[in-house]
């Protein structure tokens, strides 16, 4: 399965935050959208970074509550792992494992077109396994 197919199934909406916004605003957006990470972007097309719940938790541990008024850009990961829509789910799973990331923005011709989480990858893989199982059962029953 390609990432483009996964995005067709789950949607292409990406929750973003401007790097100049406060960490408190980022937390509000994470909660409102029910997601674990936000793409840091000034326009919803270009990627400046990514900030996750994990980043906020670690930042709070290191800097304390004052972190909440700091800009997102002070907390974000600037070197973002991305993938293309024509990448395979298995390749993306490998990238996520190798780089220890849970959210990967999808970029097409330099433009943000979606985001995939580790949960999306697991669901896609489970769907593939269920389809294979159903095909095997059908084959056995017709043989």
mmCIF file of C-alpha atoms in Angstrom, residues 31-121:
data_model
loop_
_atom_site.group_PDB
_atom_site.id
_atom_site.type_symbol
_atom_site.label_atom_id
_atom_site.label_comp_id
_atom_site.label_asym_id
_atom_site.label_seq_id
_atom_site.Cartn_x
_atom_site.Cartn_y
_atom_site.Cartn_z
ATOM 1 C CA UNK A 31 -6.068 18.847 22.413
ATOM 2 C CA UNK A 32 -8.561 20.462 20.013
ATOM 3 C CA UNK A 33 -7.476 18.310 17.072
ATOM 4 C CA UNK A 34 -6.938 15.153 19.149
ATOM 5 C CA UNK A 35 -3.473 14.590 17.688
ATOM 6 C CA UNK A 36 -0.043 13.826 19.111
ATOM 7 C CA UNK A 37 1.981 16.221 16.947
ATOM 8 C CA UNK A 38 1.680 19.475 15.049
ATOM 9 C CA UNK A 39 3.585 20.453 11.947
ATOM 10 C CA UNK A 40 5.233 23.815 12.535
ATOM 11 C CA UNK A 41 4.376 25.870 9.474
ATOM 12 C CA UNK A 42 3.720 29.526 8.778
ATOM 13 C CA UNK A 43 1.337 28.798 5.902
ATOM 14 C CA UNK A 44 0.222 25.150 6.056
ATOM 15 C CA UNK A 45 2.385 24.341 3.025
ATOM 16 C CA UNK A 46 6.013 24.721 4.127
ATOM 17 C CA UNK A 47 7.487 22.719 7.017
ATOM 18 C CA UNK A 48 9.673 24.541 9.528
ATOM 19 C CA UNK A 49 9.575 21.754 12.112
ATOM 20 C CA UNK A 50 7.382 19.436 14.133
ATOM 21 C CA UNK A 51 6.374 19.511 17.792
ATOM 22 C CA UNK A 52 4.889 16.570 19.668
ATOM 23 C CA UNK A 53 3.365 15.864 23.049
ATOM 24 C CA UNK A 54 6.627 14.115 23.899
ATOM 25 C CA UNK A 55 8.579 17.302 23.100
ATOM 26 C CA UNK A 56 6.320 19.292 25.426
ATOM 27 C CA UNK A 57 6.618 16.745 28.245
ATOM 28 C CA UNK A 58 10.410 16.713 28.015
ATOM 29 C CA UNK A 59 10.517 20.506 27.764
ATOM 30 C CA UNK A 60 8.381 20.886 30.877
ATOM 31 C CA UNK A 61 10.694 18.525 32.733
ATOM 32 C CA UNK A 62 13.787 20.483 31.660
ATOM 33 C CA UNK A 63 12.490 24.087 31.761
ATOM 34 C CA UNK A 64 9.452 23.986 34.025
ATOM 35 C CA UNK A 65 6.140 25.783 33.551
ATOM 36 C CA UNK A 66 7.844 28.853 32.049
ATOM 37 C CA UNK A 67 8.093 26.759 28.870
ATOM 38 C CA UNK A 68 4.399 27.389 28.232
ATOM 39 C CA UNK A 69 5.060 31.020 27.261
ATOM 40 C CA UNK A 70 8.075 30.195 25.058
ATOM 41 C CA UNK A 71 7.608 30.067 21.285
ATOM 42 C CA UNK A 72 7.013 26.705 19.659
ATOM 43 C CA UNK A 73 10.172 27.277 17.591
ATOM 44 C CA UNK A 74 12.240 26.924 20.785
ATOM 45 C CA UNK A 75 10.894 23.420 21.337
ATOM 46 C CA UNK A 76 10.275 21.998 17.864
ATOM 47 C CA UNK A 77 12.381 19.465 16.023
ATOM 48 C CA UNK A 78 13.743 21.335 13.011
ATOM 49 C CA UNK A 79 15.097 18.313 11.113
ATOM 50 C CA UNK A 80 11.850 16.647 10.135
ATOM 51 C CA UNK A 81 11.669 13.209 8.546
ATOM 52 C CA UNK A 82 9.223 13.349 5.640
ATOM 53 C CA UNK A 83 7.976 10.997 2.963
ATOM 54 C CA UNK A 84 6.410 11.264 -0.481
ATOM 55 C CA UNK A 85 2.882 10.106 -1.353
ATOM 56 C CA UNK A 86 4.297 7.336 -3.568
ATOM 57 C CA UNK A 87 6.294 5.803 -0.689
ATOM 58 C CA UNK A 88 5.193 2.420 0.574
ATOM 59 C CA UNK A 89 3.769 1.848 4.045
ATOM 60 C CA UNK A 90 6.508 -0.699 4.752
ATOM 61 C CA UNK A 91 9.197 1.838 3.833
ATOM 62 C CA UNK A 92 7.566 4.418 6.074
ATOM 63 C CA UNK A 93 7.419 1.938 8.952
ATOM 64 C CA UNK A 94 11.152 1.354 8.523
ATOM 65 C CA UNK A 95 11.843 5.114 8.477
ATOM 66 C CA UNK A 96 9.792 5.588 11.651
ATOM 67 C CA UNK A 97 11.616 2.758 13.383
ATOM 68 C CA UNK A 98 15.091 3.811 12.259
ATOM 69 C CA UNK A 99 14.601 7.464 13.252
ATOM 70 C CA UNK A 100 12.391 6.790 16.291
ATOM 71 C CA UNK A 101 9.610 9.109 15.149
ATOM 72 C CA UNK A 102 5.867 8.632 15.468
ATOM 73 C CA UNK A 103 4.636 11.264 13.005
ATOM 74 C CA UNK A 104 5.861 11.828 9.453
ATOM 75 C CA UNK A 105 4.617 14.679 7.272
ATOM 76 C CA UNK A 106 3.901 13.789 3.644
ATOM 77 C CA UNK A 107 5.389 16.204 1.106
ATOM 78 C CA UNK A 108 4.709 16.392 -2.619
ATOM 79 C CA UNK A 109 6.814 18.774 -4.731
ATOM 80 C CA UNK A 110 7.912 20.608 -1.578
ATOM 81 C CA UNK A 111 4.349 21.125 -0.331
ATOM 82 C CA UNK A 112 2.819 19.574 2.809
ATOM 83 C CA UNK A 113 -0.056 17.295 1.694
ATOM 84 C CA UNK A 114 -0.682 15.116 4.751
ATOM 85 C CA UNK A 115 0.729 13.482 7.841
ATOM 86 C CA UNK A 116 0.975 9.837 8.863
ATOM 87 C CA UNK A 117 1.232 8.581 12.427
ATOM 88 C CA UNK A 118 2.551 5.254 13.648
ATOM 89 C CA UNK A 119 -1.077 4.378 14.441
ATOM 90 C CA UNK A 120 -2.008 4.933 10.806
ATOM 91 C CA UNK A 121 0.828 2.627 9.723
#
